[in-house]
JSON list of C-alpha atoms and ligand atoms in Angstrom, two decimals:
[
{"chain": "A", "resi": 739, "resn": "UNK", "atom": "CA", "xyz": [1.55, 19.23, -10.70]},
{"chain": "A", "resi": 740, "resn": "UNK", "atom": "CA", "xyz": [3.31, 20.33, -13.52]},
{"chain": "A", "resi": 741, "resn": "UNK", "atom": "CA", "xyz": [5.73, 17.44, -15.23]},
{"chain": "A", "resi": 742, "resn": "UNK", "atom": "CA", "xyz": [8.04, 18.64, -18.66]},
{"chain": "A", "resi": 743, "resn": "UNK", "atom": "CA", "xyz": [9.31, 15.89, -20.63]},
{"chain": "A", "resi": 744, "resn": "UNK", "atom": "CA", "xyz": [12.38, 16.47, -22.70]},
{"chain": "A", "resi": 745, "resn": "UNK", "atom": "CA", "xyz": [12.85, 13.47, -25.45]},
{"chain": "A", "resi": 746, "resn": "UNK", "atom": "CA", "xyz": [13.63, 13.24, -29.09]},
{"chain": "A", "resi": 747, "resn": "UNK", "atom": "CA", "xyz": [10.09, 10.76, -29.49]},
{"chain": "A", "resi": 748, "resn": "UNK", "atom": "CA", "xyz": [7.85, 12.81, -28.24]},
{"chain": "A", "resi": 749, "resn": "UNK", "atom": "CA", "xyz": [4.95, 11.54, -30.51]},
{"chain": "A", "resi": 750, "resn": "UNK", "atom": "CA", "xyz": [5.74, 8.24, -28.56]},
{"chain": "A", "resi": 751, "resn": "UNK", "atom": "CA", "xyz": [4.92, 9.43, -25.15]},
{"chain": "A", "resi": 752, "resn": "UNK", "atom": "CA", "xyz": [1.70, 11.34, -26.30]},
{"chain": "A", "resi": 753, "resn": "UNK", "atom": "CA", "xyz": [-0.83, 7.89, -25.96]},
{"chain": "A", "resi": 754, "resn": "UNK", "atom": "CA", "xyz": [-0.61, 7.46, -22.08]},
{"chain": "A", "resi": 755, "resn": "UNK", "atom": "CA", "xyz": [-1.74, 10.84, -21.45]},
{"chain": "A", "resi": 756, "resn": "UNK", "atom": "CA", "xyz": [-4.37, 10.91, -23.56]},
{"chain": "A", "resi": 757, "resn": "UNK", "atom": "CA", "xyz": [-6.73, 8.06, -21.62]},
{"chain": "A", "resi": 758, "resn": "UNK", "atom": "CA", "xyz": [-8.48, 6.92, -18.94]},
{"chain": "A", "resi": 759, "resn": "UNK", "atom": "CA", "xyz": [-7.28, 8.45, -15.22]},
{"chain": "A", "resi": 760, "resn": "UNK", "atom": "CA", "xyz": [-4.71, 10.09, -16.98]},
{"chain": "A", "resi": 761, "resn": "UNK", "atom": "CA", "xyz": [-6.39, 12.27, -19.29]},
{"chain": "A", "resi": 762, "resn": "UNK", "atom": "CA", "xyz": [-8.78, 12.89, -16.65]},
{"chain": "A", "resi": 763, "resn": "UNK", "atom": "CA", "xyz": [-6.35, 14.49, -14.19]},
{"chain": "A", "resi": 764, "resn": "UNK", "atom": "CA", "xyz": [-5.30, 16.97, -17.13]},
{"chain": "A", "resi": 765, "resn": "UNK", "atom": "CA", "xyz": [-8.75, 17.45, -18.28]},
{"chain": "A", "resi": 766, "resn": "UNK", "atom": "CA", "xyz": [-9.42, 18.39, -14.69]},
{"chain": "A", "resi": 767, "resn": "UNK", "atom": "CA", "xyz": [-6.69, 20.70, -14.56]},
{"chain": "A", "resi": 768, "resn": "UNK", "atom": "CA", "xyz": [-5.22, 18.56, -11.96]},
{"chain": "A", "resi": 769, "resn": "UNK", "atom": "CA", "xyz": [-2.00, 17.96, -13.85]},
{"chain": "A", "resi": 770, "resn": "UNK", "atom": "CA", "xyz": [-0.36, 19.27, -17.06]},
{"chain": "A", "resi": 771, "resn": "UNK", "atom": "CA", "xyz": [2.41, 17.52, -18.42]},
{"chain": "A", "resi": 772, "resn": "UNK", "atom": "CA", "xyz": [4.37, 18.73, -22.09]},
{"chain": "A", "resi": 773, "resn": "UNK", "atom": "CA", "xyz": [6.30, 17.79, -24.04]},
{"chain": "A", "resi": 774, "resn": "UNK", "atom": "CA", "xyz": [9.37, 18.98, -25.32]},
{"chain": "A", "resi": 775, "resn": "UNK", "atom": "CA", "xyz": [11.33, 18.22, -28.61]},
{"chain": "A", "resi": 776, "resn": "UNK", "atom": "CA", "xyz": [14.96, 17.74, -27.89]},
{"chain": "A", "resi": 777, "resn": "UNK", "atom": "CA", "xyz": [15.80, 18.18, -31.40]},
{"chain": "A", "resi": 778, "resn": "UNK", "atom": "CA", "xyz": [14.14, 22.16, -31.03]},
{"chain": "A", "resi": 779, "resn": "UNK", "atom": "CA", "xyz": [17.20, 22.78, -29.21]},
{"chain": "A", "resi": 780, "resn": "UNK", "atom": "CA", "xyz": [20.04, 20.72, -31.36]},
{"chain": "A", "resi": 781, "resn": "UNK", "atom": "CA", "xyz": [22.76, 23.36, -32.61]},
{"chain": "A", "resi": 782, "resn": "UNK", "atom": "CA", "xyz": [22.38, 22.20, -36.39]},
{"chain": "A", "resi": 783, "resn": "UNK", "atom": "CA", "xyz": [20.27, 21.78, -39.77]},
{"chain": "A", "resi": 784, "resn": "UNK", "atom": "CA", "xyz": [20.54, 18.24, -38.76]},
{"chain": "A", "resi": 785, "resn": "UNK", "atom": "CA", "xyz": [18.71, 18.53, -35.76]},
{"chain": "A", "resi": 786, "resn": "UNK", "atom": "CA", "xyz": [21.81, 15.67, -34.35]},
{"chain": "A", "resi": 787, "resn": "UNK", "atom": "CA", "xyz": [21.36, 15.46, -30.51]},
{"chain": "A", "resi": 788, "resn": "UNK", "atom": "CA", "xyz": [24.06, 12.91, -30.25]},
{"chain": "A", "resi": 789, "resn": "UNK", "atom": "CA", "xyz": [27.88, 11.87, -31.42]},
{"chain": "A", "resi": 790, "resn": "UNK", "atom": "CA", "xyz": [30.38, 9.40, -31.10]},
{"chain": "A", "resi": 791, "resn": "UNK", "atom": "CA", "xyz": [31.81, 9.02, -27.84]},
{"chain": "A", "resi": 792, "resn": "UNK", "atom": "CA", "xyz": [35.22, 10.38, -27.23]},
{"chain": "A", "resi": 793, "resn": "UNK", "atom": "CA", "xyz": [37.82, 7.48, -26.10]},
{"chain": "A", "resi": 794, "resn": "UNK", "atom": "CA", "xyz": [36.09, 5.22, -29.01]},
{"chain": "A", "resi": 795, "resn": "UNK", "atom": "CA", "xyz": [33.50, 2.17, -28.41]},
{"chain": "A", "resi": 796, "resn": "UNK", "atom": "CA", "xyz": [30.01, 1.47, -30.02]},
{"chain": "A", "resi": 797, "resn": "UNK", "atom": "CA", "xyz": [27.15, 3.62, -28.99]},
{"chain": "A", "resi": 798, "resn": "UNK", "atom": "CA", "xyz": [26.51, 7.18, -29.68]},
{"chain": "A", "resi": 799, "resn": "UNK", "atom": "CA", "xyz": [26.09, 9.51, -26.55]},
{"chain": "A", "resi": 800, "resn": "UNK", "atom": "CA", "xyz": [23.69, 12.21, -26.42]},
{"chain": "A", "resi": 801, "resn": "UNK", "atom": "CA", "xyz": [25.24, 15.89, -26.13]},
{"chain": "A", "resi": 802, "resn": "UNK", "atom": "CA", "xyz": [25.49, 18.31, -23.46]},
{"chain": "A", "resi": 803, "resn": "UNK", "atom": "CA", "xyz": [24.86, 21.46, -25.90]},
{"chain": "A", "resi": 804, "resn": "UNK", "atom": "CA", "xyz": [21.02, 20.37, -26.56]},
{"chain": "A", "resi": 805, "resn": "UNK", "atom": "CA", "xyz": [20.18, 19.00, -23.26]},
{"chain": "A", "resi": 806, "resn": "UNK", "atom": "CA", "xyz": [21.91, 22.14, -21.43]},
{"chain": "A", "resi": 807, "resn": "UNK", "atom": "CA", "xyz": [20.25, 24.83, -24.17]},
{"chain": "A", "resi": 808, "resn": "UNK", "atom": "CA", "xyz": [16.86, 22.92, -23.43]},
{"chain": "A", "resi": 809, "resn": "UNK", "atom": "CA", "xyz": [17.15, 22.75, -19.31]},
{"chain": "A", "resi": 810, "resn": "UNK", "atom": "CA", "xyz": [18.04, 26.10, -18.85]},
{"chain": "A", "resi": 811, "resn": "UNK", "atom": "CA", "xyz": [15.38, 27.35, -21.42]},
{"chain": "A", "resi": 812, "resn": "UNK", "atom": "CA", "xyz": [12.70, 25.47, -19.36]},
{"chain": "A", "resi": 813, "resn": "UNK", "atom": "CA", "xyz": [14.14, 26.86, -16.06]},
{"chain": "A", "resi": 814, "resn": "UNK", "atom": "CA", "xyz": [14.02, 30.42, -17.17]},
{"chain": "A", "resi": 815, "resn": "UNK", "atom": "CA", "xyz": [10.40, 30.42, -16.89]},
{"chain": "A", "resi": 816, "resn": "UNK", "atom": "CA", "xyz": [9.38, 27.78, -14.47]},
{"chain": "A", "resi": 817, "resn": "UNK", "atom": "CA", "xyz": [11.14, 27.14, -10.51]},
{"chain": "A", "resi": 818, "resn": "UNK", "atom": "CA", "xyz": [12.13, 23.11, -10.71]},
{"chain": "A", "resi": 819, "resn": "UNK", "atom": "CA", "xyz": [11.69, 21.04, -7.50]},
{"chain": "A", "resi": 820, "resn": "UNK", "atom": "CA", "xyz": [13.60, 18.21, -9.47]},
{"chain": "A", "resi": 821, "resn": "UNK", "atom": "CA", "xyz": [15.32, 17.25, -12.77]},
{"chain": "A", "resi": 822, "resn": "UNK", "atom": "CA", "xyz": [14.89, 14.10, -13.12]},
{"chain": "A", "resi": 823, "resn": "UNK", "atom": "CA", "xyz": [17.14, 11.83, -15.56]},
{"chain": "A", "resi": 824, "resn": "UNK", "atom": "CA", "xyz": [15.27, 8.71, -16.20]},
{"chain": "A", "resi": 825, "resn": "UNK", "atom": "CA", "xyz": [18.09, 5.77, -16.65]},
{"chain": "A", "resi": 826, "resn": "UNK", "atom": "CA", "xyz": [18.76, 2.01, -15.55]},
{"chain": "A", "resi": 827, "resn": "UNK", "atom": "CA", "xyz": [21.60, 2.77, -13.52]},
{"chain": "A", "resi": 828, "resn": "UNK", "atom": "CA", "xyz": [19.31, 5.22, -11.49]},
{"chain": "A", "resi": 829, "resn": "UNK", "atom": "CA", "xyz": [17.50, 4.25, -8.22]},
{"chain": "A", "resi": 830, "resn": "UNK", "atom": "CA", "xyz": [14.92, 1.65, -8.30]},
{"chain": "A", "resi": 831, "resn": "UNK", "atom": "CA", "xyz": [11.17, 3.62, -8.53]},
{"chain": "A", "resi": 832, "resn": "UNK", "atom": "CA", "xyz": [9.60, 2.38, -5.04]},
{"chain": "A", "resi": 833, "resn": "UNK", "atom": "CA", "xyz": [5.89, 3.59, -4.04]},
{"chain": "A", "resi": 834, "resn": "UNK", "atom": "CA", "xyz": [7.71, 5.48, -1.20]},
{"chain": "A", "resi": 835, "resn": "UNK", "atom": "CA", "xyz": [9.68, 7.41, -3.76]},
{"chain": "A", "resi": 836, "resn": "UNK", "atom": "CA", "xyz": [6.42, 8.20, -5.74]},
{"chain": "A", "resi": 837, "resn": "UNK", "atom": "CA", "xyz": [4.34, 8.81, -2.98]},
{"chain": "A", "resi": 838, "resn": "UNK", "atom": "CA", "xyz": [7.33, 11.67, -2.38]},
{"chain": "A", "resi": 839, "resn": "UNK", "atom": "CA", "xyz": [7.69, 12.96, -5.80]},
{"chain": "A", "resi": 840, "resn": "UNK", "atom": "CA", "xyz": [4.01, 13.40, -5.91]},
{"chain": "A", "resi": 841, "resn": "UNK", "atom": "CA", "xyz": [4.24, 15.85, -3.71]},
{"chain": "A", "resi": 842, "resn": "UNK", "atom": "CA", "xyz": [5.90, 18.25, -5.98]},
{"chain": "A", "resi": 843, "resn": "UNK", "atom": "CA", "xyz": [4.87, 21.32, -7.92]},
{"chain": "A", "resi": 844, "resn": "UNK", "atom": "CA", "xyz": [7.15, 21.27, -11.24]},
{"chain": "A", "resi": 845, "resn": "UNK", "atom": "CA", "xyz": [9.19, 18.35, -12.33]},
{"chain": "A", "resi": 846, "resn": "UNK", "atom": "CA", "xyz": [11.53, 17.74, -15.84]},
{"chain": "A", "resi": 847, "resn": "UNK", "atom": "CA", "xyz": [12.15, 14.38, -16.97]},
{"chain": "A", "resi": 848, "resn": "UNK", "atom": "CA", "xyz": [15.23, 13.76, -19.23]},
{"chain": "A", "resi": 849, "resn": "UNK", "atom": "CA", "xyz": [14.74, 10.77, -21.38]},
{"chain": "A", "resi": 850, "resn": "UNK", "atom": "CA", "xyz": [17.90, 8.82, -22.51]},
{"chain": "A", "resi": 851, "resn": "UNK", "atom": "CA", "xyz": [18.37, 7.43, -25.77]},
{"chain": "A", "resi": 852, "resn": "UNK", "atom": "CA", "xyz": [21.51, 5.45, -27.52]},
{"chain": "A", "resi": 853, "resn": "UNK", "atom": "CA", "xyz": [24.60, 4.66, -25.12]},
{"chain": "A", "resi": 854, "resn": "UNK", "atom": "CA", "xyz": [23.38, 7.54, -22.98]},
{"chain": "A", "resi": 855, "resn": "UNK", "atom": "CA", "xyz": [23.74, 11.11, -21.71]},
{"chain": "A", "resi": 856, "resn": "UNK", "atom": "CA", "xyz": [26.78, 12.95, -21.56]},
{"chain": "A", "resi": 857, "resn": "UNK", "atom": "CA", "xyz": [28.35, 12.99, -18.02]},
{"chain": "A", "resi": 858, "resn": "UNK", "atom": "CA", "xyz": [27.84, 16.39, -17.21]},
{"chain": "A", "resi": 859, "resn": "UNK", "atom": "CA", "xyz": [24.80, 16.17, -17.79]},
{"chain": "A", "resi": 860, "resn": "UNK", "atom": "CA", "xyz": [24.20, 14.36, -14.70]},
{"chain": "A", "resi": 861, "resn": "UNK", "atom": "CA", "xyz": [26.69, 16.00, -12.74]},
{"chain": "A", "resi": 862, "resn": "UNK", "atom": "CA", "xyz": [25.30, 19.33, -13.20]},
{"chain": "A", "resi": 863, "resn": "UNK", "atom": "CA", "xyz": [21.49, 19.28, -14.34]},
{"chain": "A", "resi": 864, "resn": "UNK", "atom": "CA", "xyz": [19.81, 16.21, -12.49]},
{"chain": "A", "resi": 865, "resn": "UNK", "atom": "CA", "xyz": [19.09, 16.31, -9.27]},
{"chain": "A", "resi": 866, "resn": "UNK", "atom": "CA", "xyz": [17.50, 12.65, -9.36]},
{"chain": "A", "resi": 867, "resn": "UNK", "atom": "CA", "xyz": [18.29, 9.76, -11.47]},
{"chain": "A", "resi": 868, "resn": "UNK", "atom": "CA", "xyz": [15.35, 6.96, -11.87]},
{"chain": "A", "resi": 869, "resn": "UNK", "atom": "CA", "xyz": [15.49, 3.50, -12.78]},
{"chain": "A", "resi": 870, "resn": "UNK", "atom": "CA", "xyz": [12.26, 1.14, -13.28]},
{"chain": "A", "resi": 871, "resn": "UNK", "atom": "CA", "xyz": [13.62, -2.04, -12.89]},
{"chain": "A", "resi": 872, "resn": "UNK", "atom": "CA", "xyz": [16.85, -3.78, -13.48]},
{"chain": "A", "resi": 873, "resn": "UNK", "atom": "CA", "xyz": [16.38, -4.46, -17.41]},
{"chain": "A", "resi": 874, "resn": "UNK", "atom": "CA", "xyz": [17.26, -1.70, -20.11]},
{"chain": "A", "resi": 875, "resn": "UNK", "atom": "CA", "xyz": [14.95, -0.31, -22.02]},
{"chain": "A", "resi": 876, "resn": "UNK", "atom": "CA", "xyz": [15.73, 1.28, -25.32]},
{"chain": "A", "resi": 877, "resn": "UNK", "atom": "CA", "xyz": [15.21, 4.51, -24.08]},
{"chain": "A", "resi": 878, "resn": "UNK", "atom": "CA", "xyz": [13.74, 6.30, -21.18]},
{"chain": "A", "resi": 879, "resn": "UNK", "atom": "CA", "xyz": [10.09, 7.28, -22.89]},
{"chain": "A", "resi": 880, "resn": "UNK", "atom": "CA", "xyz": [8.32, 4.30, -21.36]},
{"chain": "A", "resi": 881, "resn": "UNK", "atom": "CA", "xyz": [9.84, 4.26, -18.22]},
{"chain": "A", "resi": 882, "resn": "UNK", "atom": "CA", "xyz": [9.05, 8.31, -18.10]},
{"chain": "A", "resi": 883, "resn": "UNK", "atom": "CA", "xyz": [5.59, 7.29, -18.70]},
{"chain": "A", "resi": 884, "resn": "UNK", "atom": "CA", "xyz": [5.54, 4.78, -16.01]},
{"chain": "A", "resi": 885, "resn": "UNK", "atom": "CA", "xyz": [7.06, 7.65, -13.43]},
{"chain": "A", "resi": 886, "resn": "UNK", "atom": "CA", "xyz": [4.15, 10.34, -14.25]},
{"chain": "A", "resi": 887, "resn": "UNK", "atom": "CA", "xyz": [1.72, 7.44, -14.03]},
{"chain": "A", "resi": 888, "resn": "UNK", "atom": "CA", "xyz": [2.80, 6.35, -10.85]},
{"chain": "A", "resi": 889, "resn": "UNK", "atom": "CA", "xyz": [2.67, 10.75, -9.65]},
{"chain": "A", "resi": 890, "resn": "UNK", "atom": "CA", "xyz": [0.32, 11.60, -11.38]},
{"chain": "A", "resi": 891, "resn": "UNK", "atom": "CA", "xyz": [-2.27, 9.00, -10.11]},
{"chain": "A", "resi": 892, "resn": "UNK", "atom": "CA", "xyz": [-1.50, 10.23, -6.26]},
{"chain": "A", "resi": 893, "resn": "UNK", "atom": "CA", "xyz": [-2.81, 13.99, -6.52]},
{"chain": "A", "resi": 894, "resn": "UNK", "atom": "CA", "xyz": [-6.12, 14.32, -4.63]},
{"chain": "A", "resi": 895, "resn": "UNK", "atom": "CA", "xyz": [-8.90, 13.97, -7.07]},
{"chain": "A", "resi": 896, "resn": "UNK", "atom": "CA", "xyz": [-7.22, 12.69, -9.83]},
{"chain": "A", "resi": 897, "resn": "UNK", "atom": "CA", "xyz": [-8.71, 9.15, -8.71]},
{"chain": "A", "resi": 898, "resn": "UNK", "atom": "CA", "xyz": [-12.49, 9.26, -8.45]},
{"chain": "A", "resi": 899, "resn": "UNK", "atom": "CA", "xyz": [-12.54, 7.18, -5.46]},
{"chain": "A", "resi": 900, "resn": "UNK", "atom": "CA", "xyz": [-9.99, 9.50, -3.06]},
{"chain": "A", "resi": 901, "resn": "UNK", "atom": "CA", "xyz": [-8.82, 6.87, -0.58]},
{"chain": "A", "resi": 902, "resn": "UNK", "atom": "CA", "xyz": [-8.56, 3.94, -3.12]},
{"chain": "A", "resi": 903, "resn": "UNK", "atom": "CA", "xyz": [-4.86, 5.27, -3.71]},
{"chain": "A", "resi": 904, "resn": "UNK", "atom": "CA", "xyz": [-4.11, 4.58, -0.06]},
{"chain": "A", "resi": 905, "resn": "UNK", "atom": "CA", "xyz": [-5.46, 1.20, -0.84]},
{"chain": "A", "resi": 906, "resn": "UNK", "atom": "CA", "xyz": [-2.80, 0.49, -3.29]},
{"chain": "A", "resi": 907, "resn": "UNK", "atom": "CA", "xyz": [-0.50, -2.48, -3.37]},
{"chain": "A", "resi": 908, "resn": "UNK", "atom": "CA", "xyz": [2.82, -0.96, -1.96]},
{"chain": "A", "resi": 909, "resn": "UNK", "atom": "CA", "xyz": [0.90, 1.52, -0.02]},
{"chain": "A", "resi": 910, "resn": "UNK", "atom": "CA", "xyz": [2.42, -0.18, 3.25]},
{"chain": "A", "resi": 911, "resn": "UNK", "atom": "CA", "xyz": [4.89, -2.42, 2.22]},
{"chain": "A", "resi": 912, "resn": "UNK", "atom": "CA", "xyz": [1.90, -5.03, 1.45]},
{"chain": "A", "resi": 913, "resn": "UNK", "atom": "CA", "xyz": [0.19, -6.11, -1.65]},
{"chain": "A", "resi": 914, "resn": "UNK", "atom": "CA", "xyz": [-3.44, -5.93, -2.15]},
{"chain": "A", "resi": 915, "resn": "UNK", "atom": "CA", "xyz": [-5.67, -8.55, -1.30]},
{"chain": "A", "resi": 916, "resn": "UNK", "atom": "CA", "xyz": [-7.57, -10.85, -3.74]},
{"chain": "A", "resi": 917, "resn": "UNK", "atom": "CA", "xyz": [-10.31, -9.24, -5.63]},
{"chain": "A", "resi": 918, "resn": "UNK", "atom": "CA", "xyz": [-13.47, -10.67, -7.06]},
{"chain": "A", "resi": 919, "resn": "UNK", "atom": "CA", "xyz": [-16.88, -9.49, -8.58]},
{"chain": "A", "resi": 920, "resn": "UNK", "atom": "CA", "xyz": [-20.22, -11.10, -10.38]},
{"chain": "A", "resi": 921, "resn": "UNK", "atom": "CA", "xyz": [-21.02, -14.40, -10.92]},
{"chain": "A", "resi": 922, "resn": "UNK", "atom": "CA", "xyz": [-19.93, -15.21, -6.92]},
{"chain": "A", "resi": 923, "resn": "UNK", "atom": "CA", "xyz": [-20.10, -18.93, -8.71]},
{"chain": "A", "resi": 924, "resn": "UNK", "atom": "CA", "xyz": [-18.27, -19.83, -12.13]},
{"chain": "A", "resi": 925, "resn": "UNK", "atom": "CA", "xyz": [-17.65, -23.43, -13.17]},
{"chain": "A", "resi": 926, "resn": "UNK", "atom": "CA", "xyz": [-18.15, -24.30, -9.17]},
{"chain": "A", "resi": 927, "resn": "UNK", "atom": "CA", "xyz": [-15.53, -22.07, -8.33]},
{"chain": "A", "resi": 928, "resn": "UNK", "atom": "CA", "xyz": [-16.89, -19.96, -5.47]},
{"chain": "A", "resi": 929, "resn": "UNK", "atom": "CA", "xyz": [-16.32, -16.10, -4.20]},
{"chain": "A", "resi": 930, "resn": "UNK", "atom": "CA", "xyz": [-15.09, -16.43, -0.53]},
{"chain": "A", "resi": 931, "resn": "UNK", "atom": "CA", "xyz": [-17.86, -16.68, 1.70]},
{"chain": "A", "resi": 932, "resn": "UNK", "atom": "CA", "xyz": [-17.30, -13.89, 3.72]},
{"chain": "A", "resi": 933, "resn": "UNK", "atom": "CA", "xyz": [-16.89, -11.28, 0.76]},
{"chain": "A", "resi": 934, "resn": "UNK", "atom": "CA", "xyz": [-20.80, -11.98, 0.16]},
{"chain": "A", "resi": 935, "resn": "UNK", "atom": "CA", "xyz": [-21.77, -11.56, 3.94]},
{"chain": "A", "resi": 936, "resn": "UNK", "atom": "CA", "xyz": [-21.79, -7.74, 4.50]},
{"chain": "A", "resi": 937, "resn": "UNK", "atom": "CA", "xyz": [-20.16, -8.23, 7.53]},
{"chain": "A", "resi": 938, "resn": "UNK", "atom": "CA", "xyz": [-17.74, -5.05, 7.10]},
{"chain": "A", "resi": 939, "resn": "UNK", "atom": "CA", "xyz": [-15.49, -6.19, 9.86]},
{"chain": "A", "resi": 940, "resn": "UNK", "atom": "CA", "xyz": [-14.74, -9.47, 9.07]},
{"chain": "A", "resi": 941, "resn": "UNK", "atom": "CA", "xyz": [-14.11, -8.57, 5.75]},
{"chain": "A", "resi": 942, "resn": "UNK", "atom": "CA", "xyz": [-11.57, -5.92, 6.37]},
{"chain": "A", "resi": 943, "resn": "UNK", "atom": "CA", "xyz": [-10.34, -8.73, 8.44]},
{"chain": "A", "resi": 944, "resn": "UNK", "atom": "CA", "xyz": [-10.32, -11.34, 5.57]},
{"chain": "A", "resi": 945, "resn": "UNK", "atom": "CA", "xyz": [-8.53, -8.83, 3.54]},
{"chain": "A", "resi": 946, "resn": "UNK", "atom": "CA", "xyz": [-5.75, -7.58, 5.86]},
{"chain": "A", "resi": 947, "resn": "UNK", "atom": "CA", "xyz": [-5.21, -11.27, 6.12]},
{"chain": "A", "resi": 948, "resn": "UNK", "atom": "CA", "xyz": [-4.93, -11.97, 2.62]},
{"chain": "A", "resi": 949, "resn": "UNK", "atom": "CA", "xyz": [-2.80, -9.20, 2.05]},
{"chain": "A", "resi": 950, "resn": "UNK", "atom": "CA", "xyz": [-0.18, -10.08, 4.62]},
{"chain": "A", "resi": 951, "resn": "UNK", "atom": "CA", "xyz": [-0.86, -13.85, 3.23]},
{"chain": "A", "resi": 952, "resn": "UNK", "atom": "CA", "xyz": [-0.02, -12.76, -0.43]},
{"chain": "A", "resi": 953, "resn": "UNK", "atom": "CA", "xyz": [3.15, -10.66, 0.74]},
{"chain": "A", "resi": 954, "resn": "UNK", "atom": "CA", "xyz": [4.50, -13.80, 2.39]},
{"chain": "A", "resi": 955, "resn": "UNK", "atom": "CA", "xyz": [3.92, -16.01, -0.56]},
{"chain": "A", "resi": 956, "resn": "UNK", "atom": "CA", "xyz": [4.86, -13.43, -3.58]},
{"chain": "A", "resi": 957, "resn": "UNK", "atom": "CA", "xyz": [7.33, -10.95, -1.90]},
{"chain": "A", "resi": 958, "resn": "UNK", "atom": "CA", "xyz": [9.02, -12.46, 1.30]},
{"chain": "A", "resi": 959, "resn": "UNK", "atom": "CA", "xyz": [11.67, -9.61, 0.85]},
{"chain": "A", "resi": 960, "resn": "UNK", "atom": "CA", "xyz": [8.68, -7.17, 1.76]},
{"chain": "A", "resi": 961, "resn": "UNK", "atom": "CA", "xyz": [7.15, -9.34, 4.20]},
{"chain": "A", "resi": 962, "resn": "UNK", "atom": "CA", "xyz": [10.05, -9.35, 6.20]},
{"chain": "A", "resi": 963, "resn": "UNK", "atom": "CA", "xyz": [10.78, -6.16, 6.30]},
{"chain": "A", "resi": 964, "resn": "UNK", "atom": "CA", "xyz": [7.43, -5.60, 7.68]},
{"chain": "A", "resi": 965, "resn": "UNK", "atom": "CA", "xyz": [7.45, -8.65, 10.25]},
{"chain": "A", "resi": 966, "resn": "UNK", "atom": "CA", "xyz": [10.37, -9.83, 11.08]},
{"chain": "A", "resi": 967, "resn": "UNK", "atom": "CA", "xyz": [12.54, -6.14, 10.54]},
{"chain": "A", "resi": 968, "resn": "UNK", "atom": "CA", "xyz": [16.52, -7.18, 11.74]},
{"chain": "B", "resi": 218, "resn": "ADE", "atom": "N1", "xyz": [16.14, 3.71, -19.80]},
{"chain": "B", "resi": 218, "resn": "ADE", "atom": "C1", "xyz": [16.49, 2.50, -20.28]},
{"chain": "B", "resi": 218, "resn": "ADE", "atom": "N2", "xyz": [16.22, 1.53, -19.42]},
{"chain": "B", "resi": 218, "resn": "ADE", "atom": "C2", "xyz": [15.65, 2.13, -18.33]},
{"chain": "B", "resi": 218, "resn": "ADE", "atom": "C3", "xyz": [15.17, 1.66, -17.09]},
{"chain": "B", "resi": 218, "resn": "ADE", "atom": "N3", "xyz": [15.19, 0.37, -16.77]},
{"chain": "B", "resi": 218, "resn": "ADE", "atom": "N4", "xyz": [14.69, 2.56, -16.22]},
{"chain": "B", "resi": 218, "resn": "ADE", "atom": "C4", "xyz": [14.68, 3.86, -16.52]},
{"chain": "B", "resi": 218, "resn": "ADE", "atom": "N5", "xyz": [15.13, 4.38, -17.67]},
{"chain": "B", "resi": 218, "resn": "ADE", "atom": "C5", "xyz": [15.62, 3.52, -18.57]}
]
């Protein structure tokens, strides 16, 4: 999977990439993700990628002219399954829409900056529009990050233990179930027996248990929509 990242920070987005499960996926090839200046593609010595919005209020806007010059340089030389425009009026990120997007070959990600991107923008570039939760941020870097994390994470091999993905809290609409490792006893408080009992059924039992337990407790929206569906 290929994922392009158009921003004016890029040195801000670098970090994620360069540790841990991420790193690993591009060091095994398994992923390459760039990314690209916005301000390479700004029409003057300034390097300005935004303005004042037309109709007056606070908040600059960024331009069409960059974003356009930038999109349809990348597209000359690489076929897009999606252009995605990372933003908190988008739709909420969802495990079902990353398990989806994981899928894909070549993606862009557009992060927004300021008041936001100019209209046509969206009307005629993005094919997907993003959200991570119903906050803003002040701009879309970190939630990009969060988005390729989430992708990148899913692609066979990336993880070193393949099915652990499928394990995941979300996976099926339930969150994971309690997890514990050595001492099985600190200050009295005990591991559950049956984790320590090697009794591989009952403990996929315990934990299916726990999970649906959890879900009820933490996220009844979820737990209904697996139990009690309308
Ligand atoms: N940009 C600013 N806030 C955001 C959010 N919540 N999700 C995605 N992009 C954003």
């Amino acid at each position: 999977m290929r994922i392009d990242i158009i921003t004016v920070l890029p040195e801000l987005l670098k970090s994620p990439f360069e540790h841990s499960i991420l790193k690993r996926a591009i060091d095994k090839g398994l992923a390459e993700v760039n990314f690209i200046n916005l301000r390479d593609y700004s029409n003057d010595n300034y390097k300005s990628v935004d303005d004042y919005q037309f109709g007056g209020g606070a908040g600059m806007v960024m331009m069409i002219e960059p974003i356009a010059k930038c999109i349809n340089d990348l597209k000359s030389k690489t076929n897009y399954d999606e252009v995605i425009y990372m933003t908190p009026d988008g739709e909420l990120l969802d495990q079902k829409t990353s398990n989806h997007l994981s899928t894909k070959k070549n993606i862009i990600i557009l992060c927004g900056h300021y008041k936001g991107i100019d209209e046509r923008v969206r009307e005629h570039f993005i094919t997907k529009e993003i959200s991570i939760g119903d906050y803003v941020l002040s701009g879309g870097e970190l939630a990009a990050a969060v988005l390729a994390d989430s992708l990148l994470r899913l692609i066979p091999g990336v993880l070193s233990d393949e099915t652990s993905a499928l394990f995941d809290s979300f996976q099926d609409d339930l969150l994971s179930p309690a997890v514990y490792t050595r001492p099985a006893e600190f200050n009295g408080w005990k591991v559950p027996e049956i984790l320590l009992s090697g009794n591989q059924k009952k403990i996929d039992e315990w934990r299916y248990e726990n999970s649906v337990e959890r879900t009820k407790i933490r996220r009844p929206d979820l737990y209904n929509k697996n139990f009690n569906p309308k």
